[in-house]
Amino acid sequence: METPSGLVASLYTTFYFKTKSFKTGLAKFCTSPIETILCSDNKQSMFCQLLTGLLQRDEVVRMGSSFASVLPRSIKFLDDYWKELCSNIRTGYLSDWITDAGCRNAMSLILTRPNPEMADLIQQICEDKSWEGIIKKLWPKIKYITSICTGSMSQYIPLLEFYGGGIPLVSPNYSSSEACFGINLKPLSKPFDVSYTFLPNTAYFEFLPVNKDGGGKAQDFEFLPVNKDGGGKAQETRTIDKPVDENVMLGQYYKVVVTTFSGLYRYRVRDVLKVTGFYNKSPVSICRTTKCGFEYRCRQNN
């Protein structure tokens, strides 16, 4: 996708998966070959990734996706194609409709021989009338599921808990295309109790006070700098040059305004956040509420 001026625009995850750091780092810990992850055909990509995961089912210890919405779609795809996946495993041959060269080359290194015993076991599991706990049954050594399960993604939590059969859901960070805002310091928290500690070194954050529903008039707002030394004066609004712990108040609702190292200036993020506490005596613990219904934390270094 291109902008009107001709610049290439894409999701952050799309960009990240193509970086050298992913290919040489995180990708080494994935069952899915990089060729299947980068395949432009979603159907072929999903089929091959599920197939590699099933072939290596005894080695899988974690399942994850960028967003929680992807996992139920993967289970639905598995429901539609498990018979064909079992056939591939049973015969040792990849389906002919997988035409992507990268996928076929990568799968030829994994799908190397017939394995009727594994195919029969997977078939027996998938033929069960109830798919409750299907993830744990197919991948018995899995320890947790990692994905963003907060905000608008929280609607998928019941499905993930049903299919996971008690596997912990870990929502590791609060990120967007603009910046990485914070991390979850209590990864085993229940999905609806998740909060994120802000990382003040990833960008310059300011907090715009709003009502609980996110409403209010912009001209009535004051920008609150998260950095302890304050910051430059705002031209269109007043900036309070006090330590952040004197500015951001417990229980108050805010929208985040972010300025990044790459030049994005005072971009207003639409999330509505609520201060829920402090970390190391400095603010702030923030939670996303109202339309999204969950919590965020943010942090300022001493």
mmCIF file of C-alpha atoms in Angstrom:
data_model
loop_
_atom_site.group_PDB
_atom_site.id
_atom_site.type_symbol
_atom_site.label_atom_id
_atom_site.label_comp_id
_atom_site.label_asym_id
_atom_site.label_seq_id
_atom_site.Cartn_x
_atom_site.Cartn_y
_atom_site.Cartn_z
ATOM 1 C CA MET A 1 0.000 0.000 0.000
ATOM 2 C CA GLU A 2 1.242 3.491 -0.841
ATOM 3 C CA THR A 3 0.413 6.932 0.472
ATOM 4 C CA PRO A 4 -0.705 9.670 -1.979
ATOM 5 C CA SER A 5 2.907 10.898 -2.041
ATOM 6 C CA GLY A 6 4.212 7.462 -3.015
ATOM 7 C CA LEU A 7 5.605 6.304 0.324
ATOM 8 C CA VAL A 8 5.184 2.635 1.188
ATOM 9 C CA ALA A 9 2.790 2.080 4.114
ATOM 10 C CA SER A 10 2.303 -1.190 5.981
ATOM 11 C CA LEU A 11 1.481 -2.635 9.369
ATOM 12 C CA TYR A 12 4.307 -2.704 11.882
ATOM 13 C CA THR A 13 4.158 -6.503 12.066
ATOM 14 C CA THR A 14 4.508 -6.760 8.285
ATOM 15 C CA PHE A 15 7.591 -4.566 8.449
ATOM 16 C CA TYR A 16 9.060 -6.421 11.430
ATOM 17 C CA PHE A 17 8.700 -9.888 9.916
ATOM 18 C CA LYS A 18 10.814 -8.738 6.973
ATOM 19 C CA THR A 19 13.634 -7.350 9.099
ATOM 20 C CA LYS A 20 16.976 -9.043 9.550
ATOM 21 C CA SER A 21 16.541 -9.044 13.335
ATOM 22 C CA PHE A 22 13.424 -11.211 13.064
ATOM 23 C CA LYS A 23 14.914 -13.579 10.491
ATOM 24 C CA THR A 24 18.076 -14.102 12.520
ATOM 25 C CA GLY A 25 16.470 -13.908 15.953
ATOM 26 C CA LEU A 26 12.923 -14.777 16.872
ATOM 27 C CA ALA A 27 12.293 -16.815 13.722
ATOM 28 C CA LYS A 28 14.800 -19.405 14.940
ATOM 29 C CA PHE A 29 12.437 -20.266 17.782
ATOM 30 C CA CYS A 30 9.385 -20.717 15.541
ATOM 31 C CA THR A 31 8.219 -23.985 14.019
ATOM 32 C CA SER A 32 7.066 -22.037 10.955
ATOM 33 C CA PRO A 33 9.797 -21.511 8.339
ATOM 34 C CA ILE A 34 10.290 -17.864 7.439
ATOM 35 C CA GLU A 35 9.113 -18.615 3.889
ATOM 36 C CA THR A 36 5.681 -19.661 5.169
ATOM 37 C CA ILE A 37 5.405 -16.596 7.411
ATOM 38 C CA LEU A 38 6.205 -14.203 4.557
ATOM 39 C CA CYS A 39 4.018 -15.980 1.986
ATOM 40 C CA SER A 40 1.636 -13.428 0.466
ATOM 41 C CA ASP A 41 -1.139 -16.006 0.067
ATOM 42 C CA ASN A 42 -2.849 -16.198 3.468
ATOM 43 C CA LYS A 43 -4.432 -19.586 2.808
ATOM 44 C CA GLN A 44 -1.185 -21.252 1.747
ATOM 45 C CA SER A 45 0.658 -19.582 4.603
ATOM 46 C CA MET A 46 -1.857 -20.745 7.218
ATOM 47 C CA PHE A 47 -1.955 -24.307 5.870
ATOM 48 C CA CYS A 48 1.829 -24.679 5.858
ATOM 49 C CA GLN A 49 2.262 -23.134 9.295
ATOM 50 C CA LEU A 50 -0.352 -25.430 10.817
ATOM 51 C CA LEU A 51 1.222 -28.402 9.060
ATOM 52 C CA THR A 52 4.689 -27.632 10.412
ATOM 53 C CA GLY A 53 3.239 -27.091 13.880
ATOM 54 C CA LEU A 54 1.488 -30.454 13.804
ATOM 55 C CA LEU A 55 4.551 -32.256 12.459
ATOM 56 C CA GLN A 56 6.564 -30.848 15.372
ATOM 57 C CA ARG A 57 3.754 -31.117 17.930
ATOM 58 C CA ASP A 58 5.969 -32.695 20.593
ATOM 59 C CA GLU A 59 8.420 -29.788 20.429
ATOM 60 C CA VAL A 60 5.963 -26.887 20.672
ATOM 61 C CA VAL A 61 6.068 -25.133 24.064
ATOM 62 C CA ARG A 62 4.428 -21.821 23.132
ATOM 63 C CA MET A 63 1.766 -20.658 20.720
ATOM 64 C CA GLY A 64 1.497 -17.026 19.729
ATOM 65 C CA SER A 65 0.289 -14.389 17.330
ATOM 66 C CA SER A 66 0.492 -10.623 17.165
ATOM 67 C CA PHE A 67 -3.200 -10.235 17.998
ATOM 68 C CA ALA A 68 -5.690 -12.545 19.705
ATOM 69 C CA SER A 69 -8.053 -12.398 16.721
ATOM 70 C CA VAL A 70 -5.609 -14.475 14.659
ATOM 71 C CA LEU A 71 -5.767 -17.538 16.908
ATOM 72 C CA PRO A 72 -9.527 -18.247 16.599
ATOM 73 C CA ARG A 73 -9.176 -17.829 12.836
ATOM 74 C CA SER A 74 -6.382 -20.389 12.926
ATOM 75 C CA ILE A 75 -8.575 -22.822 14.851
ATOM 76 C CA LYS A 76 -11.401 -22.268 12.349
ATOM 77 C CA PHE A 77 -8.945 -22.976 9.523
ATOM 78 C CA LEU A 78 -7.832 -26.131 11.323
ATOM 79 C CA ASP A 79 -11.470 -27.192 11.643
ATOM 80 C CA ASP A 80 -11.902 -26.774 7.892
ATOM 81 C CA TYR A 81 -8.651 -28.453 6.820
ATOM 82 C CA TRP A 82 -7.670 -30.985 9.489
ATOM 83 C CA LYS A 83 -8.573 -33.927 7.256
ATOM 84 C CA GLU A 84 -6.318 -32.648 4.478
ATOM 85 C CA LEU A 85 -3.560 -31.866 6.960
ATOM 86 C CA CYS A 86 -3.788 -35.427 8.279
ATOM 87 C CA SER A 87 -3.663 -36.728 4.713
ATOM 88 C CA ASN A 88 -0.439 -34.790 4.075
ATOM 89 C CA ILE A 89 1.094 -36.194 7.249
ATOM 90 C CA ARG A 90 -0.094 -39.719 6.495
ATOM 91 C CA THR A 91 1.274 -39.794 2.937
ATOM 92 C CA GLY A 92 4.276 -37.504 3.327
ATOM 93 C CA TYR A 93 3.156 -35.404 0.341
ATOM 94 C CA LEU A 94 2.208 -31.728 0.325
ATOM 95 C CA SER A 95 -1.122 -30.782 -1.270
ATOM 96 C CA ASP A 96 -0.821 -29.783 -4.927
ATOM 97 C CA TRP A 97 -2.648 -26.483 -4.421
ATOM 98 C CA ILE A 98 0.305 -25.214 -2.377
ATOM 99 C CA THR A 99 2.026 -23.515 -5.303
ATOM 100 C CA ASP A 100 4.152 -20.894 -3.563
ATOM 101 C CA ALA A 101 7.759 -21.831 -4.319
ATOM 102 C CA GLY A 102 9.063 -20.683 -0.947
ATOM 103 C CA CYS A 103 6.450 -22.703 0.927
ATOM 104 C CA ARG A 104 7.054 -25.849 -1.126
ATOM 105 C CA ASN A 105 10.819 -25.637 -0.731
ATOM 106 C CA ALA A 106 10.558 -25.067 3.014
ATOM 107 C CA MET A 107 8.014 -27.844 3.515
ATOM 108 C CA SER A 108 10.158 -30.311 1.562
ATOM 109 C CA LEU A 109 12.683 -30.097 4.403
ATOM 110 C CA ILE A 110 10.062 -30.830 7.066
ATOM 111 C CA LEU A 111 7.527 -33.145 5.429
ATOM 112 C CA THR A 112 10.103 -35.774 4.563
ATOM 113 C CA ARG A 113 8.309 -39.089 5.124
ATOM 114 C CA PRO A 114 4.892 -40.636 5.756
ATOM 115 C CA ASN A 115 3.806 -40.687 9.401
ATOM 116 C CA PRO A 116 0.504 -42.577 9.632
ATOM 117 C CA GLU A 117 0.746 -42.958 13.427
ATOM 118 C CA MET A 118 0.821 -39.201 13.968
ATOM 119 C CA ALA A 119 -1.937 -38.674 11.401
ATOM 120 C CA ASP A 120 -4.180 -41.203 13.177
ATOM 121 C CA LEU A 121 -3.578 -39.534 16.550
ATOM 122 C CA ILE A 122 -4.379 -36.054 15.217
ATOM 123 C CA GLN A 123 -7.451 -37.411 13.446
ATOM 124 C CA GLN A 124 -8.701 -38.996 16.662
ATOM 125 C CA ILE A 125 -8.320 -35.687 18.518
ATOM 126 C CA CYS A 126 -10.002 -33.630 15.801
ATOM 127 C CA GLU A 127 -12.922 -36.065 15.456
ATOM 128 C CA ASP A 128 -13.945 -35.384 19.049
ATOM 129 C CA LYS A 129 -17.352 -33.681 19.193
ATOM 130 C CA SER A 130 -16.059 -31.007 21.556
ATOM 131 C CA TRP A 131 -12.975 -28.983 20.737
ATOM 132 C CA GLU A 132 -12.619 -27.690 24.260
ATOM 133 C CA GLY A 133 -8.914 -27.817 25.109
ATOM 134 C CA ILE A 134 -8.000 -28.739 21.521
ATOM 135 C CA ILE A 135 -4.774 -26.721 21.680
ATOM 136 C CA LYS A 136 -3.529 -28.615 24.723
ATOM 137 C CA LYS A 137 -4.504 -31.945 23.160
ATOM 138 C CA LEU A 138 -2.725 -31.291 19.867
ATOM 139 C CA TRP A 139 0.348 -29.703 21.460
ATOM 140 C CA PRO A 140 0.704 -31.444 24.852
ATOM 141 C CA LYS A 141 3.888 -29.638 25.937
ATOM 142 C CA ILE A 142 2.593 -26.107 25.389
ATOM 143 C CA LYS A 143 3.095 -23.860 28.438
ATOM 144 C CA TYR A 144 1.320 -20.642 27.469
ATOM 145 C CA ILE A 145 -0.301 -18.681 24.660
ATOM 146 C CA THR A 146 1.124 -15.257 23.934
ATOM 147 C CA SER A 147 -0.846 -12.582 22.128
ATOM 148 C CA ILE A 148 -2.278 -9.120 22.638
ATOM 149 C CA CYS A 149 -5.509 -10.011 24.439
ATOM 150 C CA THR A 150 -6.412 -6.550 25.682
ATOM 151 C CA GLY A 151 -8.461 -3.688 24.266
ATOM 152 C CA SER A 152 -10.596 -4.674 21.316
ATOM 153 C CA MET A 153 -8.867 -8.069 21.380
ATOM 154 C CA SER A 154 -10.455 -8.917 24.753
ATOM 155 C CA GLN A 155 -13.577 -10.152 22.961
ATOM 156 C CA TYR A 156 -11.585 -13.236 21.916
ATOM 157 C CA ILE A 157 -10.547 -14.220 25.446
ATOM 158 C CA PRO A 158 -13.484 -16.634 26.041
ATOM 159 C CA LEU A 159 -12.683 -18.453 22.790
ATOM 160 C CA LEU A 160 -8.998 -18.740 23.632
ATOM 161 C CA GLU A 161 -9.786 -20.003 27.120
ATOM 162 C CA PHE A 162 -12.167 -22.582 25.641
ATOM 163 C CA TYR A 163 -9.737 -23.861 23.020
ATOM 164 C CA GLY A 164 -6.751 -23.557 25.361
ATOM 165 C CA GLY A 165 -8.212 -25.673 28.136
ATOM 166 C CA GLY A 166 -6.566 -23.748 30.955
ATOM 167 C CA ILE A 167 -3.348 -22.733 29.200
ATOM 168 C CA PRO A 168 -2.270 -19.297 30.535
ATOM 169 C CA LEU A 169 -2.886 -16.362 28.195
ATOM 170 C CA VAL A 170 0.023 -13.915 28.223
ATOM 171 C CA SER A 171 -0.415 -10.414 26.822
ATOM 172 C CA PRO A 172 3.219 -9.277 26.794
ATOM 173 C CA ASN A 173 3.261 -5.656 25.681
ATOM 174 C CA TYR A 174 1.402 -2.530 24.656
ATOM 175 C CA SER A 175 2.674 -1.601 21.212
ATOM 176 C CA SER A 176 1.489 0.133 18.096
ATOM 177 C CA SER A 177 2.904 1.273 14.783
ATOM 178 C CA GLU A 178 3.946 4.508 16.500
ATOM 179 C CA ALA A 179 5.995 3.052 19.356
ATOM 180 C CA CYS A 180 6.314 0.381 21.994
ATOM 181 C CA PHE A 181 4.475 1.972 24.904
ATOM 182 C CA GLY A 182 4.951 -0.526 27.697
ATOM 183 C CA ILE A 183 5.386 -4.079 28.930
ATOM 184 C CA ASN A 184 3.420 -6.406 31.171
ATOM 185 C CA LEU A 185 5.453 -6.933 34.348
ATOM 186 C CA LYS A 186 3.015 -9.583 35.579
ATOM 187 C CA PRO A 187 2.660 -11.837 32.530
ATOM 188 C CA LEU A 188 0.570 -14.464 34.334
ATOM 189 C CA SER A 189 -2.130 -11.966 35.288
ATOM 190 C CA LYS A 190 -5.640 -12.866 34.205
ATOM 191 C CA PRO A 191 -6.376 -11.366 30.770
ATOM 192 C CA PHE A 192 -8.908 -8.873 32.129
ATOM 193 C CA ASP A 193 -6.465 -7.790 34.868
ATOM 194 C CA VAL A 194 -3.536 -7.076 32.545
ATOM 195 C CA SER A 195 -1.718 -3.783 32.968
ATOM 196 C CA TYR A 196 1.355 -2.380 31.258
ATOM 197 C CA THR A 197 4.297 -0.430 32.611
ATOM 198 C CA PHE A 198 5.205 2.422 30.291
ATOM 199 C CA LEU A 199 8.759 2.590 28.895
ATOM 200 C CA PRO A 200 9.803 6.256 28.909
ATOM 201 C CA ASN A 201 12.899 5.633 26.772
ATOM 202 C CA THR A 202 11.037 4.400 23.675
ATOM 203 C CA ALA A 203 9.368 7.729 22.856
ATOM 204 C CA TYR A 204 8.285 11.000 24.447
ATOM 205 C CA PHE A 205 4.853 10.518 26.011
ATOM 206 C CA GLU A 206 2.380 13.139 27.128
ATOM 207 C CA PHE A 207 -1.013 12.534 28.681
ATOM 208 C CA LEU A 208 -4.140 14.378 27.666
ATOM 209 C CA PRO A 209 -6.814 14.405 30.423
ATOM 210 C CA VAL A 210 -10.222 13.229 29.217
ATOM 211 C CA ASN A 211 -13.496 12.001 30.657
ATOM 212 C CA LYS A 212 -14.093 8.302 31.246
ATOM 213 C CA ASP A 213 -15.786 8.013 27.861
ATOM 214 C CA GLY A 214 -12.862 9.756 26.163
ATOM 215 C CA GLY A 215 -14.818 12.959 25.619
ATOM 216 C CA GLY A 216 -13.942 16.566 26.285
ATOM 217 C CA LYS A 217 -12.938 19.667 24.372
ATOM 218 C CA ALA A 218 -9.350 19.786 23.160
ATOM 219 C CA GLN A 219 -8.920 23.459 24.032
ATOM 220 C CA ASP A 220 -9.672 22.668 27.682
ATOM 221 C CA PHE A 221 -6.916 20.062 27.931
ATOM 222 C CA GLU A 222 -3.379 20.364 29.261
ATOM 223 C CA PHE A 223 -0.557 18.150 28.020
ATOM 224 C CA LEU A 224 1.279 16.379 30.825
ATOM 225 C CA PRO A 225 4.887 15.397 30.002
ATOM 226 C CA VAL A 226 5.923 11.943 31.171
ATOM 227 C CA ASN A 227 9.656 12.718 31.186
ATOM 228 C CA LYS A 228 10.824 13.926 34.557
ATOM 229 C CA ASP A 229 12.590 16.984 33.205
ATOM 230 C CA GLY A 230 9.392 18.213 31.552
ATOM 231 C CA GLY A 231 9.886 19.263 27.961
ATOM 232 C CA GLY A 232 9.416 22.058 25.447
ATOM 233 C CA LYS A 233 6.530 24.458 25.568
ATOM 234 C CA ALA A 234 3.477 23.554 23.538
ATOM 235 C CA GLN A 235 2.258 26.227 21.155
ATOM 236 C CA GLU A 236 -1.389 25.237 21.007
ATOM 237 C CA THR A 237 -1.820 24.179 24.640
ATOM 238 C CA ARG A 238 -0.202 24.698 28.001
ATOM 239 C CA THR A 239 2.494 22.229 29.044
ATOM 240 C CA ILE A 240 3.021 21.688 32.755
ATOM 241 C CA ASP A 241 6.747 21.595 33.495
ATOM 242 C CA LYS A 242 6.636 19.653 36.746
ATOM 243 C CA PRO A 243 7.771 16.134 37.581
ATOM 244 C CA VAL A 244 5.359 13.660 36.069
ATOM 245 C CA ASP A 245 4.353 12.232 39.439
ATOM 246 C CA GLU A 246 2.868 15.642 40.224
ATOM 247 C CA ASN A 247 1.025 15.781 36.919
ATOM 248 C CA VAL A 248 -0.471 12.368 36.243
ATOM 249 C CA MET A 249 -3.051 11.548 38.900
ATOM 250 C CA LEU A 250 -4.278 8.225 40.198
ATOM 251 C CA GLY A 251 -7.720 7.393 38.870
ATOM 252 C CA GLN A 252 -7.643 10.037 36.113
ATOM 253 C CA TYR A 253 -8.368 9.122 32.479
ATOM 254 C CA TYR A 254 -5.995 10.154 29.689
ATOM 255 C CA LYS A 255 -5.227 9.849 26.023
ATOM 256 C CA VAL A 256 -1.580 9.421 25.087
ATOM 257 C CA VAL A 257 0.205 11.932 22.862
ATOM 258 C CA VAL A 258 3.426 10.494 21.461
ATOM 259 C CA THR A 259 6.487 12.062 19.845
ATOM 260 C CA THR A 260 8.895 9.532 18.350
ATOM 261 C CA PHE A 261 12.592 9.520 17.511
ATOM 262 C CA SER A 262 11.743 9.092 13.832
ATOM 263 C CA GLY A 263 9.925 12.412 13.696
ATOM 264 C CA LEU A 264 6.260 11.706 14.458
ATOM 265 C CA TYR A 265 5.294 14.807 16.442
ATOM 266 C CA ARG A 266 2.633 14.874 19.151
ATOM 267 C CA TYR A 267 0.470 12.195 17.592
ATOM 268 C CA ARG A 268 -2.677 11.642 19.612
ATOM 269 C CA VAL A 269 -3.372 7.942 20.214
ATOM 270 C CA ARG A 270 -7.067 7.115 20.449
ATOM 271 C CA ASP A 271 -6.773 4.731 23.406
ATOM 272 C CA VAL A 272 -8.397 5.921 26.636
ATOM 273 C CA LEU A 273 -6.177 5.105 29.613
ATOM 274 C CA LYS A 274 -6.697 5.229 33.358
ATOM 275 C CA VAL A 275 -3.988 5.662 35.982
ATOM 276 C CA THR A 276 -4.173 2.645 38.292
ATOM 277 C CA GLY A 277 -0.958 2.932 40.293
ATOM 278 C CA PHE A 278 2.734 3.710 40.319
ATOM 279 C CA TYR A 279 5.937 1.748 39.826
ATOM 280 C CA ASN A 280 9.065 2.457 41.881
ATOM 281 C CA LYS A 281 7.403 5.572 43.316
ATOM 282 C CA SER A 282 7.031 7.084 39.892
ATOM 283 C CA PRO A 283 3.997 7.127 37.629
ATOM 284 C CA VAL A 284 2.162 5.735 36.139
ATOM 285 C CA SER A 285 0.093 2.620 35.999
ATOM 286 C CA ILE A 286 -2.395 3.201 33.265
ATOM 287 C CA CYS A 287 -5.290 1.152 32.015
ATOM 288 C CA ARG A 288 -7.259 1.270 28.802
ATOM 289 C CA THR A 289 -10.955 1.422 29.581
ATOM 290 C CA THR A 290 -14.364 2.371 28.185
ATOM 291 C CA LYS A 291 -14.596 1.043 24.638
ATOM 292 C CA CYS A 292 -11.711 -1.354 25.185
ATOM 293 C CA GLY A 293 -12.304 -2.505 28.737
ATOM 294 C CA PHE A 294 -8.886 -3.338 30.125
ATOM 295 C CA GLU A 295 -5.887 -1.905 31.890
ATOM 296 C CA TYR A 296 -2.487 -0.475 31.032
ATOM 297 C CA ARG A 297 0.477 0.415 33.186
ATOM 298 C CA CYS A 298 3.195 2.887 32.478
ATOM 299 C CA ARG A 299 6.452 3.649 34.192
ATOM 300 C CA GLN A 300 8.865 6.534 34.723
ATOM 301 C CA ASN A 301 12.449 5.870 35.801
ATOM 302 C CA ASN A 302 13.709 7.467 38.992
#
